[in-house]
Amino acid sequence: MDTSEPRHEPDHDEPLRDEPDHELIEAAAAVARTRARGDRHTMAAAARAADGRIITGLNAYHFTGGPCAELVVLGAAAAQGAYELTTMVAVGDRDRGVVSPCGRCRQVLLDYFPGMRVIVAAADGPRAVAVGDLLPESYVWEDHAD
Ligand SMILES: [Zn+2]
């Protein structure tokens, strides 16, 4: 019997889940913890730029439809010259942890950065997913622009 034949073993190096960018989560959590105040600023977001930078922001709540933290980050990133964002995460104030993006933000993120990863809240902890997976069969703005 040839004992040199490798037995089939499960590959433990293979990630069982899509590991999120923990540094990014912590950046958003730090802003939520230290800068979120009262009713106006309740959610923080952080994005990883293609060049490695992290850009953070807070939502600007208003009953007329103030922007979510994710959208504030898009503008803040552009203001800093970071036009390519690769990952986004939002964290709630009062230790709410990672919060998945709302429908509007999903659509905006998909249209701005179709290749983006979004860190979402899951039952077993935060998980990074492709933004397109958050909006199956979605409307794509670019397909209708001329
Ligand atoms: Zn939103």
JSON list of C-alpha atoms and ligand atoms in Angstrom, two decimals:
[
{"chain": "A", "resi": 1, "resn": "MET", "atom": "CA", "xyz": [0.00, 0.00, 0.00]},
{"chain": "A", "resi": 2, "resn": "ASP", "atom": "CA", "xyz": [1.35, 3.35, -1.00]},
{"chain": "A", "resi": 3, "resn": "THR", "atom": "CA", "xyz": [1.27, 5.51, 2.09]},
{"chain": "A", "resi": 4, "resn": "SER", "atom": "CA", "xyz": [2.86, 8.49, 0.34]},
{"chain": "A", "resi": 5, "resn": "GLU", "atom": "CA", "xyz": [-0.42, 9.28, -1.37]},
{"chain": "A", "resi": 6, "resn": "PRO", "atom": "CA", "xyz": [-1.79, 12.36, 0.36]},
{"chain": "A", "resi": 7, "resn": "ARG", "atom": "CA", "xyz": [-5.12, 11.82, 1.99]},
{"chain": "A", "resi": 8, "resn": "HIS", "atom": "CA", "xyz": [-7.86, 14.24, 1.22]},
{"chain": "A", "resi": 9, "resn": "GLU", "atom": "CA", "xyz": [-8.15, 16.60, 4.16]},
{"chain": "A", "resi": 10, "resn": "PRO", "atom": "CA", "xyz": [-10.24, 19.70, 4.46]},
{"chain": "A", "resi": 11, "resn": "ASP", "atom": "CA", "xyz": [-8.13, 22.74, 3.59]},
{"chain": "A", "resi": 12, "resn": "HIS", "atom": "CA", "xyz": [-7.97, 24.67, 6.82]},
{"chain": "A", "resi": 13, "resn": "ASP", "atom": "CA", "xyz": [-6.19, 27.56, 5.15]},
{"chain": "A", "resi": 14, "resn": "GLU", "atom": "CA", "xyz": [-9.27, 28.22, 3.10]},
{"chain": "A", "resi": 15, "resn": "PRO", "atom": "CA", "xyz": [-11.29, 30.99, 4.73]},
{"chain": "A", "resi": 16, "resn": "LEU", "atom": "CA", "xyz": [-14.66, 29.76, 5.86]},
{"chain": "A", "resi": 17, "resn": "ARG", "atom": "CA", "xyz": [-16.08, 33.25, 5.47]},
{"chain": "A", "resi": 18, "resn": "ASP", "atom": "CA", "xyz": [-15.17, 36.48, 3.79]},
{"chain": "A", "resi": 19, "resn": "GLU", "atom": "CA", "xyz": [-13.12, 38.18, 6.49]},
{"chain": "A", "resi": 20, "resn": "PRO", "atom": "CA", "xyz": [-13.97, 41.86, 6.86]},
{"chain": "A", "resi": 21, "resn": "ASP", "atom": "CA", "xyz": [-11.44, 44.70, 7.08]},
{"chain": "A", "resi": 22, "resn": "HIS", "atom": "CA", "xyz": [-11.18, 44.91, 10.86]},
{"chain": "A", "resi": 23, "resn": "GLU", "atom": "CA", "xyz": [-9.10, 48.09, 10.82]},
{"chain": "A", "resi": 24, "resn": "LEU", "atom": "CA", "xyz": [-11.86, 49.75, 8.81]},
{"chain": "A", "resi": 25, "resn": "ILE", "atom": "CA", "xyz": [-14.55, 48.58, 11.22]},
{"chain": "A", "resi": 26, "resn": "GLU", "atom": "CA", "xyz": [-12.53, 49.93, 14.13]},
{"chain": "A", "resi": 27, "resn": "ALA", "atom": "CA", "xyz": [-12.08, 53.30, 12.39]},
{"chain": "A", "resi": 28, "resn": "ALA", "atom": "CA", "xyz": [-15.85, 53.65, 11.99]},
{"chain": "A", "resi": 29, "resn": "ALA", "atom": "CA", "xyz": [-16.43, 52.40, 15.54]},
{"chain": "A", "resi": 30, "resn": "ALA", "atom": "CA", "xyz": [-13.99, 54.98, 16.93]},
{"chain": "A", "resi": 31, "resn": "VAL", "atom": "CA", "xyz": [-15.84, 57.81, 15.17]},
{"chain": "A", "resi": 32, "resn": "ALA", "atom": "CA", "xyz": [-19.21, 56.45, 16.34]},
{"chain": "A", "resi": 33, "resn": "ARG", "atom": "CA", "xyz": [-17.89, 56.16, 19.90]},
{"chain": "A", "resi": 34, "resn": "THR", "atom": "CA", "xyz": [-16.20, 59.55, 20.14]},
{"chain": "A", "resi": 35, "resn": "ARG", "atom": "CA", "xyz": [-18.00, 61.85, 17.68]},
{"chain": "A", "resi": 36, "resn": "ALA", "atom": "CA", "xyz": [-21.62, 60.73, 17.33]},
{"chain": "A", "resi": 37, "resn": "ARG", "atom": "CA", "xyz": [-23.77, 63.17, 19.26]},
{"chain": "A", "resi": 38, "resn": "GLY", "atom": "CA", "xyz": [-27.46, 63.20, 19.99]},
{"chain": "A", "resi": 39, "resn": "ASP", "atom": "CA", "xyz": [-30.04, 62.92, 17.25]},
{"chain": "A", "resi": 40, "resn": "ARG", "atom": "CA", "xyz": [-28.13, 64.53, 14.40]},
{"chain": "A", "resi": 41, "resn": "HIS", "atom": "CA", "xyz": [-25.15, 62.21, 14.20]},
{"chain": "A", "resi": 42, "resn": "THR", "atom": "CA", "xyz": [-25.96, 58.63, 15.11]},
{"chain": "A", "resi": 43, "resn": "MET", "atom": "CA", "xyz": [-24.10, 56.56, 12.52]},
{"chain": "A", "resi": 44, "resn": "ALA", "atom": "CA", "xyz": [-20.46, 56.57, 11.45]},
{"chain": "A", "resi": 45, "resn": "ALA", "atom": "CA", "xyz": [-19.06, 55.10, 8.26]},
{"chain": "A", "resi": 46, "resn": "ALA", "atom": "CA", "xyz": [-15.56, 54.39, 7.04]},
{"chain": "A", "resi": 47, "resn": "ALA", "atom": "CA", "xyz": [-14.32, 53.62, 3.55]},
{"chain": "A", "resi": 48, "resn": "ARG", "atom": "CA", "xyz": [-11.05, 52.14, 2.41]},
{"chain": "A", "resi": 49, "resn": "ALA", "atom": "CA", "xyz": [-9.62, 53.98, -0.59]},
{"chain": "A", "resi": 50, "resn": "ALA", "atom": "CA", "xyz": [-7.73, 52.17, -3.33]},
{"chain": "A", "resi": 51, "resn": "ASP", "atom": "CA", "xyz": [-4.52, 53.79, -2.08]},
{"chain": "A", "resi": 52, "resn": "GLY", "atom": "CA", "xyz": [-5.09, 52.36, 1.40]},
{"chain": "A", "resi": 53, "resn": "ARG", "atom": "CA", "xyz": [-6.36, 55.50, 3.11]},
{"chain": "A", "resi": 54, "resn": "ILE", "atom": "CA", "xyz": [-9.36, 55.36, 5.40]},
{"chain": "A", "resi": 55, "resn": "ILE", "atom": "CA", "xyz": [-11.99, 58.10, 5.13]},
{"chain": "A", "resi": 56, "resn": "THR", "atom": "CA", "xyz": [-14.62, 58.47, 7.82]},
{"chain": "A", "resi": 57, "resn": "GLY", "atom": "CA", "xyz": [-17.84, 60.41, 8.21]},
{"chain": "A", "resi": 58, "resn": "LEU", "atom": "CA", "xyz": [-21.00, 60.76, 10.23]},
{"chain": "A", "resi": 59, "resn": "ASN", "atom": "CA", "xyz": [-24.57, 60.90, 9.02]},
{"chain": "A", "resi": 60, "resn": "ALA", "atom": "CA", "xyz": [-26.31, 64.29, 9.04]},
{"chain": "A", "resi": 61, "resn": "TYR", "atom": "CA", "xyz": [-29.82, 63.38, 10.11]},
{"chain": "A", "resi": 62, "resn": "HIS", "atom": "CA", "xyz": [-32.66, 65.68, 9.11]},
{"chain": "A", "resi": 63, "resn": "PHE", "atom": "CA", "xyz": [-36.34, 64.99, 8.57]},
{"chain": "A", "resi": 64, "resn": "THR", "atom": "CA", "xyz": [-36.03, 66.22, 4.96]},
{"chain": "A", "resi": 65, "resn": "GLY", "atom": "CA", "xyz": [-33.73, 63.29, 4.22]},
{"chain": "A", "resi": 66, "resn": "GLY", "atom": "CA", "xyz": [-30.27, 64.07, 5.47]},
{"chain": "A", "resi": 67, "resn": "PRO", "atom": "CA", "xyz": [-27.57, 61.79, 4.13]},
{"chain": "A", "resi": 68, "resn": "CYS", "atom": "CA", "xyz": [-26.55, 58.52, 5.72]},
{"chain": "A", "resi": 69, "resn": "ALA", "atom": "CA", "xyz": [-22.97, 58.24, 6.93]},
{"chain": "A", "resi": 70, "resn": "GLU", "atom": "CA", "xyz": [-22.00, 56.20, 3.87]},
{"chain": "A", "resi": 71, "resn": "LEU", "atom": "CA", "xyz": [-23.03, 59.04, 1.55]},
{"chain": "A", "resi": 72, "resn": "VAL", "atom": "CA", "xyz": [-21.22, 61.62, 3.67]},
{"chain": "A", "resi": 73, "resn": "VAL", "atom": "CA", "xyz": [-18.09, 59.48, 3.30]},
{"chain": "A", "resi": 74, "resn": "LEU", "atom": "CA", "xyz": [-18.40, 59.47, -0.51]},
{"chain": "A", "resi": 75, "resn": "GLY", "atom": "CA", "xyz": [-18.29, 63.27, -0.55]},
{"chain": "A", "resi": 76, "resn": "ALA", "atom": "CA", "xyz": [-15.59, 63.51, 2.11]},
{"chain": "A", "resi": 77, "resn": "ALA", "atom": "CA", "xyz": [-13.45, 61.03, 0.18]},
{"chain": "A", "resi": 78, "resn": "ALA", "atom": "CA", "xyz": [-13.78, 63.00, -3.04]},
{"chain": "A", "resi": 79, "resn": "ALA", "atom": "CA", "xyz": [-12.89, 66.18, -1.17]},
{"chain": "A", "resi": 80, "resn": "GLN", "atom": "CA", "xyz": [-9.65, 64.46, -0.17]},
{"chain": "A", "resi": 81, "resn": "GLY", "atom": "CA", "xyz": [-8.96, 63.24, -3.68]},
{"chain": "A", "resi": 82, "resn": "ALA", "atom": "CA", "xyz": [-9.89, 59.64, -2.92]},
{"chain": "A", "resi": 83, "resn": "TYR", "atom": "CA", "xyz": [-12.07, 58.84, -5.91]},
{"chain": "A", "resi": 84, "resn": "GLU", "atom": "CA", "xyz": [-11.72, 55.08, -5.79]},
{"chain": "A", "resi": 85, "resn": "LEU", "atom": "CA", "xyz": [-13.16, 53.35, -2.75]},
{"chain": "A", "resi": 86, "resn": "THR", "atom": "CA", "xyz": [-12.88, 49.61, -2.29]},
{"chain": "A", "resi": 87, "resn": "THR", "atom": "CA", "xyz": [-14.69, 48.85, 0.98]},
{"chain": "A", "resi": 88, "resn": "MET", "atom": "CA", "xyz": [-17.38, 50.53, 3.08]},
{"chain": "A", "resi": 89, "resn": "VAL", "atom": "CA", "xyz": [-18.68, 49.89, 6.57]},
{"chain": "A", "resi": 90, "resn": "ALA", "atom": "CA", "xyz": [-21.13, 51.68, 8.86]},
{"chain": "A", "resi": 91, "resn": "VAL", "atom": "CA", "xyz": [-21.19, 51.44, 12.65]},
{"chain": "A", "resi": 92, "resn": "GLY", "atom": "CA", "xyz": [-23.96, 52.70, 14.90]},
{"chain": "A", "resi": 93, "resn": "ASP", "atom": "CA", "xyz": [-23.60, 54.84, 18.00]},
{"chain": "A", "resi": 94, "resn": "ARG", "atom": "CA", "xyz": [-24.31, 53.48, 21.49]},
{"chain": "A", "resi": 95, "resn": "ASP", "atom": "CA", "xyz": [-22.28, 50.33, 20.77]},
{"chain": "A", "resi": 96, "resn": "ARG", "atom": "CA", "xyz": [-24.68, 49.06, 18.11]},
{"chain": "A", "resi": 97, "resn": "GLY", "atom": "CA", "xyz": [-21.81, 47.65, 16.08]},
{"chain": "A", "resi": 98, "resn": "VAL", "atom": "CA", "xyz": [-21.81, 47.16, 12.32]},
{"chain": "A", "resi": 99, "resn": "VAL", "atom": "CA", "xyz": [-25.07, 48.16, 10.63]},
{"chain": "A", "resi": 100, "resn": "SER", "atom": "CA", "xyz": [-25.88, 47.03, 7.10]},
{"chain": "A", "resi": 101, "resn": "PRO", "atom": "CA", "xyz": [-26.52, 49.82, 4.59]},
{"chain": "A", "resi": 102, "resn": "CYS", "atom": "CA", "xyz": [-30.05, 50.99, 3.80]},
{"chain": "A", "resi": 103, "resn": "GLY", "atom": "CA", "xyz": [-31.57, 50.50, 0.37]},
{"chain": "A", "resi": 104, "resn": "ARG", "atom": "CA", "xyz": [-30.70, 53.97, -0.88]},
{"chain": "A", "resi": 105, "resn": "CYS", "atom": "CA", "xyz": [-27.04, 53.58, 0.09]},
{"chain": "A", "resi": 106, "resn": "ARG", "atom": "CA", "xyz": [-26.86, 50.14, -1.53]},
{"chain": "A", "resi": 107, "resn": "GLN", "atom": "CA", "xyz": [-28.01, 51.66, -4.81]},
{"chain": "A", "resi": 108, "resn": "VAL", "atom": "CA", "xyz": [-25.62, 54.62, -4.59]},
{"chain": "A", "resi": 109, "resn": "LEU", "atom": "CA", "xyz": [-22.65, 52.44, -3.67]},
{"chain": "A", "resi": 110, "resn": "LEU", "atom": "CA", "xyz": [-23.43, 50.04, -6.52]},
{"chain": "A", "resi": 111, "resn": "ASP", "atom": "CA", "xyz": [-23.63, 52.88, -9.03]},
{"chain": "A", "resi": 112, "resn": "TYR", "atom": "CA", "xyz": [-20.49, 54.65, -7.77]},
{"chain": "A", "resi": 113, "resn": "PHE", "atom": "CA", "xyz": [-18.32, 51.61, -7.13]},
{"chain": "A", "resi": 114, "resn": "PRO", "atom": "CA", "xyz": [-19.67, 48.39, -8.70]},
{"chain": "A", "resi": 115, "resn": "GLY", "atom": "CA", "xyz": [-16.64, 46.45, -7.46]},
{"chain": "A", "resi": 116, "resn": "MET", "atom": "CA", "xyz": [-16.92, 47.61, -3.86]},
{"chain": "A", "resi": 117, "resn": "ARG", "atom": "CA", "xyz": [-17.03, 45.29, -0.86]},
{"chain": "A", "resi": 118, "resn": "VAL", "atom": "CA", "xyz": [-19.49, 46.21, 1.85]},
{"chain": "A", "resi": 119, "resn": "ILE", "atom": "CA", "xyz": [-19.19, 44.98, 5.40]},
{"chain": "A", "resi": 120, "resn": "VAL", "atom": "CA", "xyz": [-22.61, 43.94, 6.64]},
{"chain": "A", "resi": 121, "resn": "ALA", "atom": "CA", "xyz": [-23.98, 42.75, 9.96]},
{"chain": "A", "resi": 122, "resn": "ALA", "atom": "CA", "xyz": [-24.63, 39.01, 10.03]},
{"chain": "A", "resi": 123, "resn": "ALA", "atom": "CA", "xyz": [-25.85, 36.67, 12.73]},
{"chain": "A", "resi": 124, "resn": "ASP", "atom": "CA", "xyz": [-22.34, 35.31, 13.27]},
{"chain": "A", "resi": 125, "resn": "GLY", "atom": "CA", "xyz": [-20.57, 38.67, 13.05]},
{"chain": "A", "resi": 126, "resn": "PRO", "atom": "CA", "xyz": [-19.59, 41.21, 10.41]},
{"chain": "A", "resi": 127, "resn": "ARG", "atom": "CA", "xyz": [-18.99, 39.86, 6.93]},
{"chain": "A", "resi": 128, "resn": "ALA", "atom": "CA", "xyz": [-17.72, 41.47, 3.70]},
{"chain": "A", "resi": 129, "resn": "VAL", "atom": "CA", "xyz": [-19.87, 40.99, 0.61]},
{"chain": "A", "resi": 130, "resn": "ALA", "atom": "CA", "xyz": [-19.87, 42.35, -2.93]},
{"chain": "A", "resi": 131, "resn": "VAL", "atom": "CA", "xyz": [-22.13, 45.37, -3.23]},
{"chain": "A", "resi": 132, "resn": "GLY", "atom": "CA", "xyz": [-23.86, 43.70, -6.17]},
{"chain": "A", "resi": 133, "resn": "ASP", "atom": "CA", "xyz": [-24.92, 40.84, -3.90]},
{"chain": "A", "resi": 134, "resn": "LEU", "atom": "CA", "xyz": [-26.87, 43.35, -1.81]},
{"chain": "A", "resi": 135, "resn": "LEU", "atom": "CA", "xyz": [-29.05, 44.29, -4.78]},
{"chain": "A", "resi": 136, "resn": "PRO", "atom": "CA", "xyz": [-29.73, 41.28, -7.00]},
{"chain": "A", "resi": 137, "resn": "GLU", "atom": "CA", "xyz": [-31.29, 42.04, -10.40]},
{"chain": "A", "resi": 138, "resn": "SER", "atom": "CA", "xyz": [-30.88, 45.72, -9.62]},
{"chain": "A", "resi": 139, "resn": "TYR", "atom": "CA", "xyz": [-31.33, 48.88, -11.58]},
{"chain": "A", "resi": 140, "resn": "VAL", "atom": "CA", "xyz": [-27.91, 50.07, -12.76]},
{"chain": "A", "resi": 141, "resn": "TRP", "atom": "CA", "xyz": [-27.75, 53.79, -13.26]},
{"chain": "A", "resi": 142, "resn": "GLU", "atom": "CA", "xyz": [-24.97, 53.64, -15.86]},
{"chain": "A", "resi": 143, "resn": "ASP", "atom": "CA", "xyz": [-27.04, 51.38, -18.10]},
{"chain": "A", "resi": 144, "resn": "HIS", "atom": "CA", "xyz": [-29.56, 54.19, -18.52]},
{"chain": "A", "resi": 145, "resn": "ALA", "atom": "CA", "xyz": [-27.28, 57.21, -18.73]},
{"chain": "A", "resi": 146, "resn": "ASP", "atom": "CA", "xyz": [-26.41, 58.65, -22.10]},
{"chain": "B", "resi": 1, "resn": "ZN", "atom": "ZN", "xyz": [-28.22, 54.70, 3.93]}
]
